[in-house]
Each structure stands twice: as structure tokens, then as C-alpha cells.
Tab-separated table of C-alpha atoms in Angstrom:
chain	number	residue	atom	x	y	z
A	1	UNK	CA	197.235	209.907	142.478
A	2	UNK	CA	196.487	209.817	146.069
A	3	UNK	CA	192.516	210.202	146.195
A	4	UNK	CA	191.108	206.405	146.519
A	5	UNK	CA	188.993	205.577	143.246
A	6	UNK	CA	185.929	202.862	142.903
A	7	UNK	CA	185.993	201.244	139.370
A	8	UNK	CA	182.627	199.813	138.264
A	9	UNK	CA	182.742	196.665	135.625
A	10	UNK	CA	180.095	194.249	134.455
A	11	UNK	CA	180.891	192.727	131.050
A	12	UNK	CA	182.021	195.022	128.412
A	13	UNK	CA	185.719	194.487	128.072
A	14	UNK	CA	186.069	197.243	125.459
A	15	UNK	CA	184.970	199.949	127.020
A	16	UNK	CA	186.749	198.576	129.874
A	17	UNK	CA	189.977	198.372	129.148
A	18	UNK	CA	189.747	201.761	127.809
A	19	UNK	CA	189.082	203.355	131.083
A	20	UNK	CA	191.227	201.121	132.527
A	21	UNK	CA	194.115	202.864	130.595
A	22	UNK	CA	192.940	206.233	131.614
A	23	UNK	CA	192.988	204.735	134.982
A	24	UNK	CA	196.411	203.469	134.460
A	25	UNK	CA	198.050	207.029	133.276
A	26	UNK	CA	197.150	208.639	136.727
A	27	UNK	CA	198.424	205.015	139.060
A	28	UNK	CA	196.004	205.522	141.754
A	29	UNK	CA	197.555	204.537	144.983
A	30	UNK	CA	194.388	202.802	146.085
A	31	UNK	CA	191.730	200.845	143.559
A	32	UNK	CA	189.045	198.884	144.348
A	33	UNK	CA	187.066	197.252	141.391
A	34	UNK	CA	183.327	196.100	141.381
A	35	UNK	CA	182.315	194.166	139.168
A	36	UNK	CA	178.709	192.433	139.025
A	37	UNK	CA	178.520	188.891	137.960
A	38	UNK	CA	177.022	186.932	134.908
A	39	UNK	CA	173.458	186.829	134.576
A	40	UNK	CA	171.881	183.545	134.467
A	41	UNK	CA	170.502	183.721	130.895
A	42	UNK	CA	172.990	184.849	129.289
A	43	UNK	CA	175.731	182.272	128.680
A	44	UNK	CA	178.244	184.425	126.680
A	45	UNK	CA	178.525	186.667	130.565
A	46	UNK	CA	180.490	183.809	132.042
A	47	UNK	CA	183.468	184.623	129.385
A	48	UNK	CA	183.184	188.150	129.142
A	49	UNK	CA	182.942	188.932	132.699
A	50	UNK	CA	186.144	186.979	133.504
A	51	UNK	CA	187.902	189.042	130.367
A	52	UNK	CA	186.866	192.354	132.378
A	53	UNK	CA	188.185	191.468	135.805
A	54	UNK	CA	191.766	190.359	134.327
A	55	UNK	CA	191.738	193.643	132.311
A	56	UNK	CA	190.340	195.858	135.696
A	57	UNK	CA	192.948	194.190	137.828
A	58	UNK	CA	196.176	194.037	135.925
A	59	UNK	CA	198.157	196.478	137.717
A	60	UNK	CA	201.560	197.285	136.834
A	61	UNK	CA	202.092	200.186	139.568
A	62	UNK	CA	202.172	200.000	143.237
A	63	UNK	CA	198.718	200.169	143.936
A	64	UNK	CA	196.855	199.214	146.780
A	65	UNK	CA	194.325	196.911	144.995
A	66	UNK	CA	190.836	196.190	146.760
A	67	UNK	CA	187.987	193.608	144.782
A	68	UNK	CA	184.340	192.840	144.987
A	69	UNK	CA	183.916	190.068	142.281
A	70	UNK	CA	180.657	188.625	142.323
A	71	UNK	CA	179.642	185.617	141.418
A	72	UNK	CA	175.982	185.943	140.817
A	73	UNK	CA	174.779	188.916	138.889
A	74	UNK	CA	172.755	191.642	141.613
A	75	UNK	CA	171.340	194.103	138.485
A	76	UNK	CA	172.515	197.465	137.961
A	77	UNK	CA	170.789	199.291	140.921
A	78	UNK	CA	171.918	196.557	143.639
A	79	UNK	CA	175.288	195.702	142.127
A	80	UNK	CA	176.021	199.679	141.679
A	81	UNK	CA	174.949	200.589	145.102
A	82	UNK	CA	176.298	197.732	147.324
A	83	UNK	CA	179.887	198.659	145.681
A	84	UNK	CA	179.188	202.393	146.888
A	85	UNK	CA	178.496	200.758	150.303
A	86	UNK	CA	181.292	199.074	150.182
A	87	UNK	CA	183.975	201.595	148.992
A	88	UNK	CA	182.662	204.139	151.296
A	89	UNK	CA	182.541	202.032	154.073
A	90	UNK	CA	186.790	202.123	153.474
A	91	UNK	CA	187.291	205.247	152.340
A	92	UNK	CA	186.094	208.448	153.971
A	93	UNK	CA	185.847	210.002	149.989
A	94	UNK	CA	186.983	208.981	146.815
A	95	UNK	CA	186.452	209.268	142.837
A	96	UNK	CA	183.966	206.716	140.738
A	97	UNK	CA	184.135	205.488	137.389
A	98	UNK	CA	182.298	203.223	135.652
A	99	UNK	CA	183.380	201.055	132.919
A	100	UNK	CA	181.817	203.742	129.973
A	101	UNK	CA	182.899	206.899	131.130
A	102	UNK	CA	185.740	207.552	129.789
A	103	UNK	CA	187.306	210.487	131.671
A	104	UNK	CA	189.873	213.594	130.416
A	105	UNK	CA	193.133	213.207	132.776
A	106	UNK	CA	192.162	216.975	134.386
A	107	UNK	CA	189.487	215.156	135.719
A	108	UNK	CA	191.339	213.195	138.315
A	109	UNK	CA	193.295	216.737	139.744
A	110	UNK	CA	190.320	218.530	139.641
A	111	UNK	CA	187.800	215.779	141.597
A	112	UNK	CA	190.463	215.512	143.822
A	113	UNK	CA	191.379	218.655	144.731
A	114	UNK	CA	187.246	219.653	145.411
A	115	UNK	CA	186.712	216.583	147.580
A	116	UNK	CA	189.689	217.972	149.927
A	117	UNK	CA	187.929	221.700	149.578
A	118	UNK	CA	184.131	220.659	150.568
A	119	UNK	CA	185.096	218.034	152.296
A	120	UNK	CA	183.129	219.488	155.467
A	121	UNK	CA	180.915	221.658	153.423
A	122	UNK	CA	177.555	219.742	153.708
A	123	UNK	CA	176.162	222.289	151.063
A	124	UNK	CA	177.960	220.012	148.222
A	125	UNK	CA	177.284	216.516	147.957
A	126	UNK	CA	178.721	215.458	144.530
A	127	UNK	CA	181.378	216.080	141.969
A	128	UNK	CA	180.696	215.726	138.504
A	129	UNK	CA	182.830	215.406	135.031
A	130	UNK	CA	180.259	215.489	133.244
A	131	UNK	CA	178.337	218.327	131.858
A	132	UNK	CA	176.363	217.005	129.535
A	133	UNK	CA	174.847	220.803	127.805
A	134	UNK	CA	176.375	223.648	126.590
A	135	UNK	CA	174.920	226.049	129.205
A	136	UNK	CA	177.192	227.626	131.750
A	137	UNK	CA	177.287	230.643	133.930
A	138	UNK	CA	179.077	233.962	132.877
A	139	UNK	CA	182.685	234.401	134.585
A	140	UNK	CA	186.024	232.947	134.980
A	141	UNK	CA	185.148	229.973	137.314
A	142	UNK	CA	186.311	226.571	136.605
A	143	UNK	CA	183.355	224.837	138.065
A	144	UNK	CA	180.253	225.922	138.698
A	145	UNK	CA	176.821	224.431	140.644
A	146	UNK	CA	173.981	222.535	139.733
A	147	UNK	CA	170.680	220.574	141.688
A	148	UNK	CA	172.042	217.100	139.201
A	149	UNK	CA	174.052	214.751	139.957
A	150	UNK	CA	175.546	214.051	136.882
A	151	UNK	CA	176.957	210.305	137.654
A	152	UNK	CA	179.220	209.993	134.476
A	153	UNK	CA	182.458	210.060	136.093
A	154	UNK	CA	182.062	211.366	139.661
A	155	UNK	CA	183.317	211.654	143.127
A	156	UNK	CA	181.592	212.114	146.643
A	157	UNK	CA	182.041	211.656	150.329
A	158	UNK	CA	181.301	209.112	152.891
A	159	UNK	CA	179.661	211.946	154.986
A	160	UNK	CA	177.394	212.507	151.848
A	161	UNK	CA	176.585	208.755	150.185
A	162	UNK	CA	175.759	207.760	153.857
A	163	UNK	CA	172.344	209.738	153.314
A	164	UNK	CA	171.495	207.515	150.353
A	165	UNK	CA	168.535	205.486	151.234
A	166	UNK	CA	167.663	202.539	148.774
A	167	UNK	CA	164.368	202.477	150.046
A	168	UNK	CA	163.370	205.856	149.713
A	169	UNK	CA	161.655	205.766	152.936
A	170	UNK	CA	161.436	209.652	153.095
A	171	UNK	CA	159.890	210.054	149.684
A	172	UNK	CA	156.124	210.800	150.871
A	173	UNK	CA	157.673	213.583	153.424
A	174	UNK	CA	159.821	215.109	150.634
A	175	UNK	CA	157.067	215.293	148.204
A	176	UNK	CA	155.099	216.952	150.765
A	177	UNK	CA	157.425	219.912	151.252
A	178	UNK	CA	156.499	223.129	149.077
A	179	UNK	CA	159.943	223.164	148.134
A	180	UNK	CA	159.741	220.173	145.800
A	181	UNK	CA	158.316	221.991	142.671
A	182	UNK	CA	161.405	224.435	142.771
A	183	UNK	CA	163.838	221.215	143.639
A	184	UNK	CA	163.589	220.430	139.126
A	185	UNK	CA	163.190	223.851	138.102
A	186	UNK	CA	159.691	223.868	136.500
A	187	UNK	CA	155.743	221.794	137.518
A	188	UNK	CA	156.479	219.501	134.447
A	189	UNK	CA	159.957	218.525	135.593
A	190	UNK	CA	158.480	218.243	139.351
A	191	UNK	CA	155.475	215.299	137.870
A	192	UNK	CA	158.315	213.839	136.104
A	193	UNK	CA	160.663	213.226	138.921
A	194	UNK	CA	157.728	212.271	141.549
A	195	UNK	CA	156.848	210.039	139.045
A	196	UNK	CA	160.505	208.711	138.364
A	197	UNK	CA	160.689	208.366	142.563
A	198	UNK	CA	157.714	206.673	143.003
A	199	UNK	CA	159.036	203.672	140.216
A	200	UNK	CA	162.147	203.271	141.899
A	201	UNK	CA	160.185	202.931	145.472
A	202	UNK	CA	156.928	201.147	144.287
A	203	UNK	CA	157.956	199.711	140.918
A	204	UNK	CA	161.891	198.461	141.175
A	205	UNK	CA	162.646	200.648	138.351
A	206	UNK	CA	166.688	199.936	138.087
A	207	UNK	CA	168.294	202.783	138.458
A	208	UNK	CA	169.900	204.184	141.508
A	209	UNK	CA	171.696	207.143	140.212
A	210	UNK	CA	167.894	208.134	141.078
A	211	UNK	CA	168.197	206.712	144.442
A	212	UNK	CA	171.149	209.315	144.402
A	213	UNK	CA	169.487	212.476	143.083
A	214	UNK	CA	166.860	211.765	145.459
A	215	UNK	CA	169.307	211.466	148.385
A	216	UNK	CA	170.753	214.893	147.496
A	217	UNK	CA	167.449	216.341	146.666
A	218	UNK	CA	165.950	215.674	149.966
A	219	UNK	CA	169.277	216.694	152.088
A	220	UNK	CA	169.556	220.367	150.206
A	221	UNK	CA	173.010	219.142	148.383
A	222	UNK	CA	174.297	220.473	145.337
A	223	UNK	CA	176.520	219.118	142.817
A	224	UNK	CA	179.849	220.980	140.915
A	225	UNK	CA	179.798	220.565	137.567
A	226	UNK	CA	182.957	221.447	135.697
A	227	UNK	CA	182.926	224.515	132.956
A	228	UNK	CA	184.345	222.081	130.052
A	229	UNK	CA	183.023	217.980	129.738
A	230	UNK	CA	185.437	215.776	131.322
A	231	UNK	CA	184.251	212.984	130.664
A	232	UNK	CA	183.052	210.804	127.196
A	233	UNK	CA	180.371	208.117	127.368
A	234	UNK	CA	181.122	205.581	125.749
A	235	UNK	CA	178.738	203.258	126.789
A	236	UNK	CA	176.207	203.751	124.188
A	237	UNK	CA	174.875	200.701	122.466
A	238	UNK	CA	172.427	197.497	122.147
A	239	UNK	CA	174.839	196.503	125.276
A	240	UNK	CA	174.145	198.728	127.336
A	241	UNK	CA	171.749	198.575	130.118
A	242	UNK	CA	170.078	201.616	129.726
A	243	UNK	CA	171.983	203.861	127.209
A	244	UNK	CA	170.781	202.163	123.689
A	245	UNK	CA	170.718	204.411	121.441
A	246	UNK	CA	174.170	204.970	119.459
A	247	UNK	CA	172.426	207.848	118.079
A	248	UNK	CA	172.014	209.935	120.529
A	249	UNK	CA	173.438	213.237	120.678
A	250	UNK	CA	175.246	212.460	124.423
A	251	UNK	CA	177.058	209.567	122.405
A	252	UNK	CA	179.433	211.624	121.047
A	253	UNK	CA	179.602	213.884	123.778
A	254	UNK	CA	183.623	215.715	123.246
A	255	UNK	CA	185.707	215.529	126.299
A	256	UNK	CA	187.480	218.425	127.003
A	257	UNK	CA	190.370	219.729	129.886
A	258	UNK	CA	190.473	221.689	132.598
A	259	UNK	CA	193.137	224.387	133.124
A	260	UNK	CA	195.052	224.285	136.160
A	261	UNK	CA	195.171	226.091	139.172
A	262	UNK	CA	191.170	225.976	139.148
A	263	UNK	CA	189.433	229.070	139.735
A	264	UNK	CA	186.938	228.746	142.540
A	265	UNK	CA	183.104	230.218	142.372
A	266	UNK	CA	182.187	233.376	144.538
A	267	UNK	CA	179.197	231.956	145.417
A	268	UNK	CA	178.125	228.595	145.975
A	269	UNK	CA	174.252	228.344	144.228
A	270	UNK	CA	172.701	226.398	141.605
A	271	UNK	CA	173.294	227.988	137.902
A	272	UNK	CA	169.381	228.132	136.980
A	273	UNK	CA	170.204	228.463	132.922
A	274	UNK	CA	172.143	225.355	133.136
A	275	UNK	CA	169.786	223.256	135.352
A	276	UNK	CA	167.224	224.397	132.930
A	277	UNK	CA	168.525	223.014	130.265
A	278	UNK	CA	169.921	219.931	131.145
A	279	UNK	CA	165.853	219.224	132.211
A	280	UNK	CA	164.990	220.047	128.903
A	281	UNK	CA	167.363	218.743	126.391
A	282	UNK	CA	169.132	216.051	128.768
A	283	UNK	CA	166.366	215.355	130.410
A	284	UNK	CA	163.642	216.058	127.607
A	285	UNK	CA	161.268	217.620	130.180
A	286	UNK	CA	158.720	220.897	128.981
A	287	UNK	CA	159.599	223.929	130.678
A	288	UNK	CA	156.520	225.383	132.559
A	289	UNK	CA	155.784	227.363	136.071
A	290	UNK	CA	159.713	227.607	136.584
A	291	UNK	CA	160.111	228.292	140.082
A	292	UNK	CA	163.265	229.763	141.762
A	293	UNK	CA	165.584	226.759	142.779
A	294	UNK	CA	167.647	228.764	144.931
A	295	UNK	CA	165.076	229.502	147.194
A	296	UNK	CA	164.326	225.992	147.322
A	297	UNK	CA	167.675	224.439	147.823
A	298	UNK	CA	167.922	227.410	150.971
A	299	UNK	CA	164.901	226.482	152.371
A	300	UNK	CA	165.662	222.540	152.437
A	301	UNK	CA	169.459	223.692	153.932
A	302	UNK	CA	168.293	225.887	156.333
A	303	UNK	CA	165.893	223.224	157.875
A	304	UNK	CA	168.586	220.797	157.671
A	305	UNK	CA	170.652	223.082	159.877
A	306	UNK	CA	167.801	224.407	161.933
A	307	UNK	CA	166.935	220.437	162.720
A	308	UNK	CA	171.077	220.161	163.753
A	309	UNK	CA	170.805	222.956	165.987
A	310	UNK	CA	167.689	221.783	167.627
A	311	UNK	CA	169.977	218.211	168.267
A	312	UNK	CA	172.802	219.765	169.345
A	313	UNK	CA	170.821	222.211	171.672
């Protein structure tokens, strides 16, 4: 596989060296492995962290092999999104796992092969393997597109993650806009996320596949999501940082494959039955005042590209 790919590792070897062999199957010409180092008060991270960087770095393939091992432990939202700094400040796109998400091998053609087709289309900002609900638009498309990001197994651009801001400085203007309501489908799933925004900019919640959604939110960028699940969490657990529950539903989550050559949507808009549901059963968020999110997304992209003209002009 040509397509650079960023693999994320903390201390689960595992799970690890299970991606890792999915990983392996598809010898990626260039990998560059994260990993986040052992927290402070927990002794038993000094051992397994050094068990997950021999098992994320023992390639037996010519491989251009790139590492950020650190030797202090950042926390998921710092160690996560200096790693995305850092891949995309050497690669103008690539793929991302993580060391749970165990992906299908049609996932690695079919990330690819949509990060060379949008590459210049600033209307998509993500790829995702993961599709997490049953919901899915009529037709024979392979992919189709949704307002979440979806980070189980993903891919982007440079030209994209370069709009994520940690900080969320543009948070108060973005909740302003009337478009916001419309941005999660329904009133209930608007107090949610404004409330989800505000924890990660006032609070430190640590999370910054929010940071992300927020990023694409505010910059009118949709995500493909692929017509079958690519991609198997498998991350669940008392381990885990946030995923705890071995019961849930999205732990068993089946991965399924993509057929090849993928057939390409007419239309590139948000599917409003599957962003509905992934707010309410992924999500868990009531369904009330729906508003149209196609409307919104156009609005937000047509000032984006309104404010470009105005530059260029």
C-alpha cells in the first residue's frame, strides 16, 4: 500500500498486535507509530508500553518506518492530537488507526482511493470505516455522506486537519450562527453538542475526536461513511479510556467488506436518516425540532466560499 498510515498505541498490547497484523497484510510503504507514554501512577505502564512499541515497530517489509515514542504520558486528547500534528505535518494525507480498531482489508483500498478523489474537494473533510448503525441511503453507492466524523478507523487530509483548532477559539462565533441547530439534526442534539464543546474549551474534557467534529462542523465538511462497517472496535473494556462498557451493543460491532471497483454517489449531501440515527442510538440523543442539515451544511459552505472569493478578490 502506497497511502502513508498513522498508527496510534498507548498500552494495550492485545489489541495491538492485532491491528498490527491487519497492518502487516497490506505492508504500507510508509508507517509512522505514536505511541503515548506511561502514566505516572500506574507502574504496570512502564512494561506494557515497551511490549506495544516492539509489537508496533517490528516490520518485516520494506517500509519506511517513522516514530513518536514518548516518554511521559500527554493524555488521550494531547497525545492523539500532537501525533495528527505530527503525521500531517509529513504527509500531505494519509489513513489513521488506532490500536482498537480493528479494520476489514477493503478498508485500506477504499480510504485510499477517496483521499486521491476529494483530495481538492474542500466539501469532504474525513473518511470513515466505521458506520456504526444500520441506516443507509437507498441505491447502489458504496459510500455515502454524513455531518460525523466517525474516528474508528479513518483517513483525512493535511488541507483538512490543518483547520483543527485545540482551543476552539471559534466556538462562541459558531454557536452564534443560525445554522448550528441544523449542524446535529434536531434542538436536543444541538444543547448536547454546545454543551459537549463548551467542556472540551472550558472544562478539559479529554476528547479531541470532538475537537475534530467541531473543526468540520464549523468549516461546512462532511464525512464518507462506507455502506458496510469496516471496521471492529475492539477496544471495549475496564482498559479503555473511554469505551468501558464490554456490553455495549458497538462492542460487537461485525466488520464487513467492501466490493471493488466502488461505486461513487451522484450527489455529495449528508444522508439525514442515517445522521439521525447515529444521534439517537450512537449518540443516545432525543429527536426533537429536526431541522434540515442540508441547508445548513450549504449555508456554512457557501460562506466559506463567499469569504474565499472576497480574499482572492
Amino acid at each position: 500500500m502506497e497511502t502513508a498510515l498513522l498508527f496510534l498505541v498507548f498500552n494495550r498490547p492485545r489489541q495491538t498486535a492485532a491491528v498490527f497484523e491487519a497492518i502487516r497484510q497490506v505492508r504500507p510503504s510508509k508507517l509512522y507509530v505514536a505511541a503515548d507514554g506511561p502514566r505516572e501512577n500506574r507502574p504496570e505502564d512502564v512494561e506494557l508500553c515497551a511490549t506495544v512499541r516492539r509489537i508496533a515497530t517490528a516490520i518485516d517489509w520494506p517500509c519506511d518506518l517513522h516514530t513518536l515514542l514518548r516518554p511521559t504520558n500527554l493524555g488521550c486528547r494531547a497525545a492523539v492530537t500532537d501525533a495528527l500534528d505530527w503525521f500531517f505535518g509529513l504527509e500531505p494525507e494519509g489513513l489513521v488507526l488506532e490500536d482498537d480498531c480493528l479494520p476489514d482489508p477493503s478498508f485500506f483500498p477504499y480510504a485510499s482511493e477517496l483521499l486521491e478523489r476529494y483530495r481538492h474537494d474542500r466539501r469532504i473533510m474525513c473518511i470513515a470505516g466505521a458506520k456504526p448503525v444500520d441506516a443507509a441511503p437507498d441505491g447502489a453507492a458504496s459510500y455515502f455522506l454524513s455531518i460525523y466524523t466517525m474516528c474508528w478507523g479513518w483517513a483525512t487530509w493535511r488541507r483538512a486537519w490543518m483547520l483543527n483548532d485545540p482551543s476552539l477559539a471559534g466556538l462562541d462565533d459558531f454557536l452564534a450562527r443560525p445554522a448550528f441547530p441544523g449542524q446535529a439534526r434536531s434542538a436536543a442534539a444541538s444543547r448536547r453538542w454546545e454543551e459537549r464543546f463548551r467542556q472540551v474549551r472550558d472544562h478539559g474534557l479529554d476528547s479531541w475526536a470532538t475537537v475534530w467534529t467541531f473543526a468540520c462542523w464549523a468549516n461546512g465538511g462532511l464525512t464518507c461513511v462506507p455502506r458496510s462497517n469496516l471496521i471492529k472496535n475492539i477496544g471495549f473494556g475496564l482498559e479503555a479510556t473511554h469505551l468501558r462498557d464490554a456490553a455495549s451493543n458497538f462492542a460487537d460491532m461485525r466488520r464487513e467488506s467492501l466490493e471493488f471497483p466502488l461505486r461513487h454517489p451522484s450527489v455529495i449531501a449528508p444522508d439525514g436518516r442515517y445522521d439521525e440515527e447515529v444521534s439517537s442510538v450512537f449518540y443516545q440523543i432525543g429527536a426533537d425540532d429536526l431541522e434540515s442539515v442540508d441547508v445548513a451544511l450549504a449555508r456554512n459552505l457557501a460562506m466559506r466560499e463567499a469569504d474565499a472569493q472576497h480574499r482572492h478578490d
